[in-house]
Tab-separated table of C-alpha atoms and ligand atoms in Angstrom:
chain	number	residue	atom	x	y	z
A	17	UNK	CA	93.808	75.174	68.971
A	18	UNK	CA	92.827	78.951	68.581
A	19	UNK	CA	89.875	80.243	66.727
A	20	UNK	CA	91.504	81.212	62.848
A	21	UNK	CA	90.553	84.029	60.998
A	22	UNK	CA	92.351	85.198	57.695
A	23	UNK	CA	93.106	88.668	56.124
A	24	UNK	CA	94.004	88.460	52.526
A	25	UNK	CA	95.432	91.655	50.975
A	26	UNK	CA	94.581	92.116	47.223
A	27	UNK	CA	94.146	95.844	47.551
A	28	UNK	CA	96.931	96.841	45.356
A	29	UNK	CA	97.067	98.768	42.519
A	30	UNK	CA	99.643	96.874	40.380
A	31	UNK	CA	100.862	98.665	37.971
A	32	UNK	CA	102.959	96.143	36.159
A	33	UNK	CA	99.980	94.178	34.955
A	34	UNK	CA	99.308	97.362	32.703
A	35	UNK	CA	95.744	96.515	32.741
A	36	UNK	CA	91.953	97.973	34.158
A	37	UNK	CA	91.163	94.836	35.692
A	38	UNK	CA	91.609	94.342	39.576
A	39	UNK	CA	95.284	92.204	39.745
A	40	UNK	CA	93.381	89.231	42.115
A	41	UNK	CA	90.619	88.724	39.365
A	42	UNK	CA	92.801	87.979	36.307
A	43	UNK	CA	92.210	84.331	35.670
A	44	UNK	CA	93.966	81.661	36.215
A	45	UNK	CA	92.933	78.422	34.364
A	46	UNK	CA	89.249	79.447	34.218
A	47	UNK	CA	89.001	81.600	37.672
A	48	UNK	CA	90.663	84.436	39.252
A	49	UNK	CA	93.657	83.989	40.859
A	50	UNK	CA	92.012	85.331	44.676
A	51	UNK	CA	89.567	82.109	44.276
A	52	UNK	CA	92.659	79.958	44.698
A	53	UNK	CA	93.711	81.780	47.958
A	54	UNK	CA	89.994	81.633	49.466
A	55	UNK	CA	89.531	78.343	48.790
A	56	UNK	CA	93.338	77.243	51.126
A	57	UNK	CA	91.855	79.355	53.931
A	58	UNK	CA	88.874	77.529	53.929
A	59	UNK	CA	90.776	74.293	53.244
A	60	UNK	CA	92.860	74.708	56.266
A	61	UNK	CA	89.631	75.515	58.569
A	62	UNK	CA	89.793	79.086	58.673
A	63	UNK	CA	86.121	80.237	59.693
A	64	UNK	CA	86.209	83.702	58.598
A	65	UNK	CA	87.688	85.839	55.944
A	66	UNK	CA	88.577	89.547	55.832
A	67	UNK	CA	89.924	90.654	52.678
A	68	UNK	CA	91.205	94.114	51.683
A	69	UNK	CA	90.122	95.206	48.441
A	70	UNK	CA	90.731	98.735	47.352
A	71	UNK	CA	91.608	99.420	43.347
A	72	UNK	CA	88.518	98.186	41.675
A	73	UNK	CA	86.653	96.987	44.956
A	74	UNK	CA	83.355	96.699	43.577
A	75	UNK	CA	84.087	94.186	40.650
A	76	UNK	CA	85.965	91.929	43.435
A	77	UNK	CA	83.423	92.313	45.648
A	78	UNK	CA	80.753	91.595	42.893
A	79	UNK	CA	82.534	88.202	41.897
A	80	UNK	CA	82.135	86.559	45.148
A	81	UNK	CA	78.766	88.160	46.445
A	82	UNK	CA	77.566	84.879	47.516
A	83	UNK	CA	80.190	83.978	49.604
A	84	UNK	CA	78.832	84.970	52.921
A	85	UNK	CA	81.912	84.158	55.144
A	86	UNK	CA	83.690	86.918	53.643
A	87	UNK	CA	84.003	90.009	55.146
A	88	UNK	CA	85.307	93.334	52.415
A	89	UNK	CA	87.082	95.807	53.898
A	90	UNK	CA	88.345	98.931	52.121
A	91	UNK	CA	91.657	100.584	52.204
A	92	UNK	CA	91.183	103.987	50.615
A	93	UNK	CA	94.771	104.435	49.837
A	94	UNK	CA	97.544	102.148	49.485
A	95	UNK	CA	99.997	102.681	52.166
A	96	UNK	CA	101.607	99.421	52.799
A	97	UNK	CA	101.035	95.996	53.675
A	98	UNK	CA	101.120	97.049	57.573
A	99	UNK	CA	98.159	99.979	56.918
A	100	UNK	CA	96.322	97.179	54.868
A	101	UNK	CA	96.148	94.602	57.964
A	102	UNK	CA	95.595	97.807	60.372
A	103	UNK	CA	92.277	98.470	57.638
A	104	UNK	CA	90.556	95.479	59.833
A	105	UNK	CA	91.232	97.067	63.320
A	106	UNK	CA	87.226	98.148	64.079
A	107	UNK	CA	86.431	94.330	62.760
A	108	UNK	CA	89.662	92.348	64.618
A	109	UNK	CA	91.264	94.375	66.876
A	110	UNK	CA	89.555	92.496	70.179
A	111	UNK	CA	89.412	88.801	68.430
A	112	UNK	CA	91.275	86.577	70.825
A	113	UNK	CA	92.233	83.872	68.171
A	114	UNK	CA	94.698	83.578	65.390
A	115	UNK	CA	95.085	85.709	61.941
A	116	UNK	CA	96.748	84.258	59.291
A	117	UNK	CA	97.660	86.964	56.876
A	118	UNK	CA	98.279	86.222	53.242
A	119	UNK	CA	98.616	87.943	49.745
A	120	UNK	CA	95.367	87.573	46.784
A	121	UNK	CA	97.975	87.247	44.062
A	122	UNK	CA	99.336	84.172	44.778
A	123	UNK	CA	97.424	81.533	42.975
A	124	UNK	CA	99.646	78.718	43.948
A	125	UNK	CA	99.368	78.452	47.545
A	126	UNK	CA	98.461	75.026	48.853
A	127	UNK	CA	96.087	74.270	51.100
A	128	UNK	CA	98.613	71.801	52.929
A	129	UNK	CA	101.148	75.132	53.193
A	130	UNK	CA	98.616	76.972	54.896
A	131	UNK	CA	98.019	73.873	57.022
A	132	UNK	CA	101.720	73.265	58.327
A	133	UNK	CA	101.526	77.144	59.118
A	134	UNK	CA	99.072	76.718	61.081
A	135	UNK	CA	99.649	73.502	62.789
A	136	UNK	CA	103.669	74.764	63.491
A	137	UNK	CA	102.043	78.014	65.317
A	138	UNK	CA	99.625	75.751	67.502
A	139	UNK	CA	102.326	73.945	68.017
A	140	UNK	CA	104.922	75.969	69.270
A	141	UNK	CA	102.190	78.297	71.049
A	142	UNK	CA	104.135	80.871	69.086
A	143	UNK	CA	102.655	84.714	68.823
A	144	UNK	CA	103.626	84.514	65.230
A	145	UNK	CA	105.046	81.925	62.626
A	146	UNK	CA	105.862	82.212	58.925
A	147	UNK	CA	106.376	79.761	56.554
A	148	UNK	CA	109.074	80.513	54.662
A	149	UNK	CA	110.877	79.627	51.090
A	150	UNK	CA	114.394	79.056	49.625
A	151	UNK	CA	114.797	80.206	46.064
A	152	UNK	CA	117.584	80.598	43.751
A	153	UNK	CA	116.015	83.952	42.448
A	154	UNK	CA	115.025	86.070	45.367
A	155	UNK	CA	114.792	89.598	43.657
A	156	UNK	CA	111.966	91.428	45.155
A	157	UNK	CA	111.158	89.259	47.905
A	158	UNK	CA	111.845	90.076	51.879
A	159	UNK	CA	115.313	88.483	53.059
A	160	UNK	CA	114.655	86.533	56.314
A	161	UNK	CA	117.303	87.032	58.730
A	162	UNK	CA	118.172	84.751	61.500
A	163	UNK	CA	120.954	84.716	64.524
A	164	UNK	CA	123.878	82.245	64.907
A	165	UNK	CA	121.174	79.236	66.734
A	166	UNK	CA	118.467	80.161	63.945
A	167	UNK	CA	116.020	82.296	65.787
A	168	UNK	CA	114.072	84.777	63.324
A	169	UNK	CA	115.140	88.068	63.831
A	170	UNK	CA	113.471	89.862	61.311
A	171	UNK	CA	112.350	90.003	57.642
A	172	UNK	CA	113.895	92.810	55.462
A	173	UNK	CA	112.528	93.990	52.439
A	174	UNK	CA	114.935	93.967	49.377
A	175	UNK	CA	115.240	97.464	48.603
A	176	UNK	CA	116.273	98.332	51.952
A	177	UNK	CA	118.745	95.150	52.189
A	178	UNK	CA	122.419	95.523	52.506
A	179	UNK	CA	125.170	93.612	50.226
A	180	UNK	CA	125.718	90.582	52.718
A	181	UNK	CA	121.532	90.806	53.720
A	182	UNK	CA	121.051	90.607	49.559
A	183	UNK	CA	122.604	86.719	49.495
A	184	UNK	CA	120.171	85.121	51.596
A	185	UNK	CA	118.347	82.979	50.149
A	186	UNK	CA	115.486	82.398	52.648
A	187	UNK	CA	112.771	84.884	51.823
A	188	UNK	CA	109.135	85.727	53.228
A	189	UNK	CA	106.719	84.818	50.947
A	190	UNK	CA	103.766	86.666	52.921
A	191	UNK	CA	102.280	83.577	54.510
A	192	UNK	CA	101.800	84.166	58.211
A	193	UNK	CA	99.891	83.153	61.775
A	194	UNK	CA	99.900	85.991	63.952
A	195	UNK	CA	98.522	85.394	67.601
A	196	UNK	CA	95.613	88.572	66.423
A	197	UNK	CA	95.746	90.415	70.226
A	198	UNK	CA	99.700	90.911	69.582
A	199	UNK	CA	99.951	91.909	66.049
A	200	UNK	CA	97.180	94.743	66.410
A	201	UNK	CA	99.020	95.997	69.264
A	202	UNK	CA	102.628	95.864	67.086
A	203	UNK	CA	100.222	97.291	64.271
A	204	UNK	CA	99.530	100.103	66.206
A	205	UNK	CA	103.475	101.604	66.430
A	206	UNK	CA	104.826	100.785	62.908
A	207	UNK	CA	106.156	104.321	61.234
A	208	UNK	CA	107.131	104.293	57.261
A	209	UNK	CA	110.629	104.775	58.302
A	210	UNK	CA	111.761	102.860	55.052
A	211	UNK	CA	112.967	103.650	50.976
A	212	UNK	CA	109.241	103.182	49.917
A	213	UNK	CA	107.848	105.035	52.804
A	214	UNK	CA	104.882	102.437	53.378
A	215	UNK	CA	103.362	100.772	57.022
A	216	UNK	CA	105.010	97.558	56.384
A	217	UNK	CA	103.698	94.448	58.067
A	218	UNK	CA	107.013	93.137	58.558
A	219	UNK	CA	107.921	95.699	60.744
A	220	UNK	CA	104.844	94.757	63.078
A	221	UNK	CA	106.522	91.241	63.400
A	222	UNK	CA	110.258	93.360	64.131
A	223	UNK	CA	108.504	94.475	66.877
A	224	UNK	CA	106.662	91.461	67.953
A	225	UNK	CA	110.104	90.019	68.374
A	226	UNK	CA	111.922	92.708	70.378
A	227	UNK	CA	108.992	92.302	72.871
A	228	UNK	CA	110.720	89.370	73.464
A	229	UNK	CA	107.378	87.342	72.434
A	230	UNK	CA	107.812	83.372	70.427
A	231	UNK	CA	108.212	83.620	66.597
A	232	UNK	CA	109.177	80.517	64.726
A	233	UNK	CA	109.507	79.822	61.118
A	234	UNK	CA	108.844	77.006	58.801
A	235	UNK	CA	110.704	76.521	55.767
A	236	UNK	CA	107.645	74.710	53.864
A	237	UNK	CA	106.735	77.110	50.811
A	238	UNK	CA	108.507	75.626	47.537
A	239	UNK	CA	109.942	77.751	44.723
A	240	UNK	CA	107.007	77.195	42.743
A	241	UNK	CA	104.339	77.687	45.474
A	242	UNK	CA	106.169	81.096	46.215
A	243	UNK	CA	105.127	82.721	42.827
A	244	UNK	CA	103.431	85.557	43.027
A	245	UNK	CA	101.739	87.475	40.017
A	246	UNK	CA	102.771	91.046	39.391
A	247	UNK	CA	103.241	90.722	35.132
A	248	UNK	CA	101.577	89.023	32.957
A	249	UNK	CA	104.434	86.911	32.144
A	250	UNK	CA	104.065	85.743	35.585
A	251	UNK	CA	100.848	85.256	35.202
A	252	UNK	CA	101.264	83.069	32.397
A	253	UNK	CA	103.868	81.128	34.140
A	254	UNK	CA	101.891	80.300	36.962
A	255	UNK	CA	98.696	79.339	34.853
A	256	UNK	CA	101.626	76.894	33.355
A	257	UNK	CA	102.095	75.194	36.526
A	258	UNK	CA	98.095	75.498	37.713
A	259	UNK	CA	97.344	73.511	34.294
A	260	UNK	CA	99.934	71.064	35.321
A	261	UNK	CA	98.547	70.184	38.723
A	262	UNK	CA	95.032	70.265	37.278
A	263	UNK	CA	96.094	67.572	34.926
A	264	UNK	CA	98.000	65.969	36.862
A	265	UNK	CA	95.111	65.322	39.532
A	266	UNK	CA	93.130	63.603	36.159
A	267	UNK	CA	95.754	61.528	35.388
A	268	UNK	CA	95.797	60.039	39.246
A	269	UNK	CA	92.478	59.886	38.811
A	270	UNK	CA	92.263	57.378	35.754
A	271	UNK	CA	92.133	60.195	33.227
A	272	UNK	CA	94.478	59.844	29.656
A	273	UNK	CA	95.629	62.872	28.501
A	274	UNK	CA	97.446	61.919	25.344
A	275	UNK	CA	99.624	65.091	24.878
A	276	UNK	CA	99.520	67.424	28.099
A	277	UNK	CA	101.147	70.532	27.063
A	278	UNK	CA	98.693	70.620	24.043
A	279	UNK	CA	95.645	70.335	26.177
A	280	UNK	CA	94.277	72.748	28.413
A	281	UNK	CA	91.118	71.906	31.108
A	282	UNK	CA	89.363	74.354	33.305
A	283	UNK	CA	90.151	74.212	37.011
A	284	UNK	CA	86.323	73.695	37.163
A	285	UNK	CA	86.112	71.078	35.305
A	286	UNK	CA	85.216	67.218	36.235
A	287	UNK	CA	86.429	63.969	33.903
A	288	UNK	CA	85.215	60.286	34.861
A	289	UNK	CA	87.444	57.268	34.834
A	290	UNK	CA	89.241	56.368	31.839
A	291	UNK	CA	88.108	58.834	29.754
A	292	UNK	CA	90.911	59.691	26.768
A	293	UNK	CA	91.478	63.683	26.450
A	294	UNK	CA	93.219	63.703	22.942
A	295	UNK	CA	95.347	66.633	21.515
A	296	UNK	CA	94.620	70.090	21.198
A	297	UNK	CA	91.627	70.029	23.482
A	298	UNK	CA	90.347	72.629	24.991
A	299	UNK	CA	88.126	72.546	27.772
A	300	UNK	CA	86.818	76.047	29.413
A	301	UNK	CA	84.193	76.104	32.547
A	302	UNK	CA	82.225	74.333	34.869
A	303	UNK	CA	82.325	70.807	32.628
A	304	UNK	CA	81.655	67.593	33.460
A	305	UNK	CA	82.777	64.494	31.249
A	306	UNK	CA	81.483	61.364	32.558
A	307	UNK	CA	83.649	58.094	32.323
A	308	UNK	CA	85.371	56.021	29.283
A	309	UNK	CA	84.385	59.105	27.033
A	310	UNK	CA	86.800	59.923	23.993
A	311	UNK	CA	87.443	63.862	23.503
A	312	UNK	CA	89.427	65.359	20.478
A	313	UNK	CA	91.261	66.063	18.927
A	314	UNK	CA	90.925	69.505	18.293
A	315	UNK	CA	87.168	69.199	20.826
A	316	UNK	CA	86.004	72.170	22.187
A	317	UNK	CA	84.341	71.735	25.487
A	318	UNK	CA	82.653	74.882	27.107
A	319	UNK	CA	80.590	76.037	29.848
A	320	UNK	CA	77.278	74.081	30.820
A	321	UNK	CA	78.411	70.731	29.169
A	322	UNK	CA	77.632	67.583	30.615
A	323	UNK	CA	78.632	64.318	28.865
A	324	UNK	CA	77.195	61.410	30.198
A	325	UNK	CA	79.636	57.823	29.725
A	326	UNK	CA	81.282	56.105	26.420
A	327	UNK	CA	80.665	59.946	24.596
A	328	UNK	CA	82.945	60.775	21.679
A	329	UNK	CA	83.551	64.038	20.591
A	330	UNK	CA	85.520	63.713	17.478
A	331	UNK	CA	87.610	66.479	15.897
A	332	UNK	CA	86.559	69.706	15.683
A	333	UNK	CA	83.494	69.587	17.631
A	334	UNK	CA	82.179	72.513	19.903
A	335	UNK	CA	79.409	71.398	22.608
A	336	UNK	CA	78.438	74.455	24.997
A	337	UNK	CA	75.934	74.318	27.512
A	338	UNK	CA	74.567	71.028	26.784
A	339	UNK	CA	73.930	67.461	27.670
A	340	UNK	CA	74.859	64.609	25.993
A	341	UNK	CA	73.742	61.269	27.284
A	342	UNK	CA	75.784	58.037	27.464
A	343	UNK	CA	76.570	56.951	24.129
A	344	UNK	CA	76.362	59.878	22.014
A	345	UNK	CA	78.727	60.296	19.386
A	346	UNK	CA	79.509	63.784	17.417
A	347	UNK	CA	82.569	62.604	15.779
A	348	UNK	CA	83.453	65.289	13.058
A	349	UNK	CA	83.318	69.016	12.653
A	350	UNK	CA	79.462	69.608	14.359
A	351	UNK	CA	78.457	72.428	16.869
A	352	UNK	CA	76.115	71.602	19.838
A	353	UNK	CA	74.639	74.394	21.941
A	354	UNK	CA	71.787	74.564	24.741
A	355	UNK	CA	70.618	71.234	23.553
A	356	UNK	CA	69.751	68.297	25.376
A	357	UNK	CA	70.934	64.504	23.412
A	358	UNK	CA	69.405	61.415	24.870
A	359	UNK	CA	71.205	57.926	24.593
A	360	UNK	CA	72.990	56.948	21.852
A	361	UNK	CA	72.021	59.465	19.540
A	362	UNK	CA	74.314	59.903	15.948
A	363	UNK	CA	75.591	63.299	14.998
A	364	UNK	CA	76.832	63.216	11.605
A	365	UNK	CA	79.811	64.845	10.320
A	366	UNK	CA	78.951	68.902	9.646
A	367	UNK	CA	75.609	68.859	11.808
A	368	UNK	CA	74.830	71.815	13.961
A	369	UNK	CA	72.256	73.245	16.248
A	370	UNK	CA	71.597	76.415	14.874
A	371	UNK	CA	70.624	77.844	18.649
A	372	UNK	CA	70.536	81.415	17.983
A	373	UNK	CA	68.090	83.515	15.752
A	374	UNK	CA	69.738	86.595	16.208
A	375	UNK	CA	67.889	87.864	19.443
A	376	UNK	CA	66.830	84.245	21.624
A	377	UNK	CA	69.382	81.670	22.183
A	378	UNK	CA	66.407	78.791	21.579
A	379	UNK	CA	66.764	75.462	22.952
A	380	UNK	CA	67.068	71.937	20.833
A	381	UNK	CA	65.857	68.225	22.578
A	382	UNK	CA	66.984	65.393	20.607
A	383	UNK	CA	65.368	62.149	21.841
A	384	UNK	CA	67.334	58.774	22.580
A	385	UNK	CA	68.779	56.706	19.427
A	386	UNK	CA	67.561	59.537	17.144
A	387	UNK	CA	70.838	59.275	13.801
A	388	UNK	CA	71.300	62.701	12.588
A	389	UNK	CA	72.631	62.898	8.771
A	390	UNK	CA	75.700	64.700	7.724
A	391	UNK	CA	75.322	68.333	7.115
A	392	UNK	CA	71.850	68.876	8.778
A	393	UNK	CA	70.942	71.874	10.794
A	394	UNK	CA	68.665	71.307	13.316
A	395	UNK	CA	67.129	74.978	13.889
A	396	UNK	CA	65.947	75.820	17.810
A	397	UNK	CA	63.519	75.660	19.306
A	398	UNK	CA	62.884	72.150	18.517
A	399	UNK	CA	62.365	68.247	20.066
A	400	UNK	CA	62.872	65.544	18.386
A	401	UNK	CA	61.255	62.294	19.118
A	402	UNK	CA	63.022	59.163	19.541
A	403	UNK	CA	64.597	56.780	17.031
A	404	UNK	CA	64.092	59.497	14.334
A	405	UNK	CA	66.234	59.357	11.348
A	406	UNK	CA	67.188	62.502	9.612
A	407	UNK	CA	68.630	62.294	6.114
A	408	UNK	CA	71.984	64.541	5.074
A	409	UNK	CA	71.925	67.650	4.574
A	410	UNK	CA	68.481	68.018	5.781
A	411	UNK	CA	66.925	71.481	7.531
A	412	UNK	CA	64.788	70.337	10.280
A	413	UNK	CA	62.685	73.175	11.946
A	414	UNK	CA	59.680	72.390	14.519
A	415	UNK	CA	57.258	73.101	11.386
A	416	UNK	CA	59.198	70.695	9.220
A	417	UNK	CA	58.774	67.948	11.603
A	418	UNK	CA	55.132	68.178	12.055
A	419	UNK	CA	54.523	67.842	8.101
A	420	UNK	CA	56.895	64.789	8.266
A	421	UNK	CA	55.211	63.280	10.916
A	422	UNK	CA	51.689	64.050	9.863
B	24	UD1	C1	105.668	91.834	50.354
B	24	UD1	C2	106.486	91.663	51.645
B	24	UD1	C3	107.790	90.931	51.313
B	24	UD1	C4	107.475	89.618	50.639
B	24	UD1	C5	106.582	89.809	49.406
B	24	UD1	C6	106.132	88.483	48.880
B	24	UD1	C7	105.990	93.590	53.044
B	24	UD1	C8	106.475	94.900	53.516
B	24	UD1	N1	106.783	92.946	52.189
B	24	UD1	O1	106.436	92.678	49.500
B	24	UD1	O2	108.548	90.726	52.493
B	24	UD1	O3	108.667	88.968	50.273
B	24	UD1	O4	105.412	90.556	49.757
B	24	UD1	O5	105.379	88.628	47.716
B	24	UD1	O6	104.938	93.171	53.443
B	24	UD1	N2	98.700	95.377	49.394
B	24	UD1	C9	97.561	95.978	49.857
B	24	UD1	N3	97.647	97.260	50.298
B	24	UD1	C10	98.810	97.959	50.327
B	24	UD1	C11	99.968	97.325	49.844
B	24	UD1	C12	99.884	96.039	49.392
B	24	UD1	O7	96.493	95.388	49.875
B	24	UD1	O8	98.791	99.112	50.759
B	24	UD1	C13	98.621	93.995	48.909
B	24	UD1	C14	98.953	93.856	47.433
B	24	UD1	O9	97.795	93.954	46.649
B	24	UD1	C15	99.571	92.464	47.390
B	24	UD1	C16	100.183	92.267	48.764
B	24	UD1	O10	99.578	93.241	49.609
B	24	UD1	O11	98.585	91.465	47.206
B	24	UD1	C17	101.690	92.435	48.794
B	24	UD1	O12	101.995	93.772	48.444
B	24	UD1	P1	103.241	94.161	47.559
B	24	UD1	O13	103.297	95.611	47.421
B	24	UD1	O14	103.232	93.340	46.321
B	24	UD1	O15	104.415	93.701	48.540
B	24	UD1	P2	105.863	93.330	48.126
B	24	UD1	O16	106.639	94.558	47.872
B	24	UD1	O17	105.858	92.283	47.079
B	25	CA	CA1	104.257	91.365	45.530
């Protein structure tokens, strides 16, 4: 097996999105949809990763600054897929290995995809394999067109298909394994000689085949997996199905989640072993629920929150940025921020960490076993000790403490 590389093209512009944001960094359950396509390449032990980035480079580039195997390269001006790959030349052009070439805005590639592409090209010692997709709607999607025995003769984009090419229903999604040493050279004599007058890539591979060199296809992208975003109707749809897999990995992993369409949890997030997720919860960020915990209805788990085991987190409660130790139960209507709960400790219905003063988000420490009475704000920066009980609708401030305890 060759030495892999990947290009991933998230350069364009896209219009349809109607929005200021780079396309590849709109979010997709809790991170932007180009995360999902770096994280396959790497899944399917690609070493290195070139990705083109033009319209709003520097906030893409920003986003993953501390992922060192990635390598930005700018295309000035959109030209075409083709003039996108070319961008990589100085970087590529002599690397005697494999580059697998695939698009930023589609969220829902599998690793496994991007594995059988791979594994079909080493394989089949081919200079260049696709994997491929049937759908039932293939508007806007490259027809793939084979001969009588199935040999790939060429991929052809939709607006320059005619009648009889339009009813194929085998279409390029943009996955692809190009032997790198032939596709640079192909690169290197594509014209725009087409309705949109771009360098596409899939005339590189036209060419690739009339030199008479090995490409193969594999029909292993599903329907779903073929989504790409270029609306935000798409991109809702496909944060549909992302939510779906993310739950659906819980649920084979000993999660309940009482009422899936009515809950929603982070891509990021992490839930223990029989822990119930009840309706309308929400769970946003890096989160991590620890086992048999109880969560909603109606919880609101954000960023920074770590529950230990047997937590319950009743209705309406909001916990950012803290830790809650096993046993702690906030079972009505309380908000918890940048505080740390020991063991068993009692929120009451109502209580609330008042963690900001208006300029310092303050901290609060609540010792183990401490029972905190209905109503109370507990005003940050505070810690309280141990076994403490605080009576309803009490104020508790660091000052207030010390005269109790004096
Ligand atoms: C492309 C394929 C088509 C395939 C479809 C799948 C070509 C010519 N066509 O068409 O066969 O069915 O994807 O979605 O390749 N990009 C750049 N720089 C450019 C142009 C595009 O980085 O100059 C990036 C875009 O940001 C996007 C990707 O390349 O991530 C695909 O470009 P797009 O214009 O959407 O190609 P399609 O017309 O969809
Ligand atoms: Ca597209």
């Amino acid at each position: 097996m060759s030495k892999k590389v990947a290009i991933i093209l998230a350069a364009g512009m896209s219009s349809r999105m109607n929005t200021k944001l780079p396309k590849v960094l709109h979010e997709v359950c809790g991170r932007p949809m180009l995360a999902y396509v770096i994280d396959a390449c790497r899944l399917a032990g690609v070493h290195k990763l070139y990705i083109i980035v033009g319209y709003g480079k520097e906030q893409v580039i920003h986003y993953f600054k501390d992922d060192k195997d990635i390598t930005w390269i700018e295309q000035k001006e959109q030209k075409g897929t083709g003039h996108a790959v070319l961008c990589c030349k100085e970087q590529l052009a002599d690397f005697e290995g494999d580059t697998l070439i695939l698009c930023g805005d589609m969220p829902l590639i599998r690793p496994e995809i991007v594995k059988t592409l791979v594994d079909k090209h080493d394989h089949e010692s081919a200079a260049a394999t696709l994997a491929t997709a049937i759908l039932e709607d293939t508007r806007s999607y490259g027809r793939i067109i084979r001969d009588g025995y199935g040999n790939i003769q060429g991929i052809v984009e939709e607006a320059d298909c005619n009648a009889q090419q339009k009813l194929i229903k085998e279409v390029n999604p943009s996955y692809y394994c190009f032997k790198n040493t032939v596709l640079f050279e192909a690169l290197s004599k594509i014209t725009p000689n087409n309705k949109k007058n771009e360098y596409y890539l899939t005339d590189a591979l036209h060419l690739i085949i009339k030199a008479g060199h090995k490409v193969v296809a594999v029909t292993a992208v599903s329907q779903e997996d073929a989504i790409g975003v270029n609306s935000r109707q798409q991109l809702s749809e496909v944060g549909r199905i992302m939510q779906q897999r993310i739950q659906d990995r819980f649920v084979k992993n000993g999660v309940t989640i009482v009422d899936p369409p009515n809950t929603w949890i982070d891509a990021r997030a992490q839930i223990g072993q029989d822990t119930v997720i009840e309706p309308f919860t929400y769970i946003h960020g890096k989160v991590s629920i620890g086992n048999n915990c109880r969560v909603g209805p109606f919880a609101y788990v954000r960023e920074g929150t770590v529950l230990g085991s047997d937590v319950i987190l009743g209705v309406f409660t909001e916990v950012k940025n803290s830790t809650l130790s096993d046993g702690v139960r906030a079972r009505h209507h309380s908000y918890i921020g940048d505080a740390v709960l020991g063991k068993n400790v009692d929120i009451g219905a109502g209580a609330i960490t008042a963690n900001f003063d208006g300029h310092k988000i303050q901290t609060t420490q609540i010792g183990d076993n401490v029972f905190v009475g209905c109503g109370t704000v507990i005003v940050a920066p505070i810690n309280i000790p141990p076994n403490t009980q605080i009576a309803p609708a009490s104020s508790v401030t660091s000052e207030s403490l010390k005269k109790e305890t004096k």
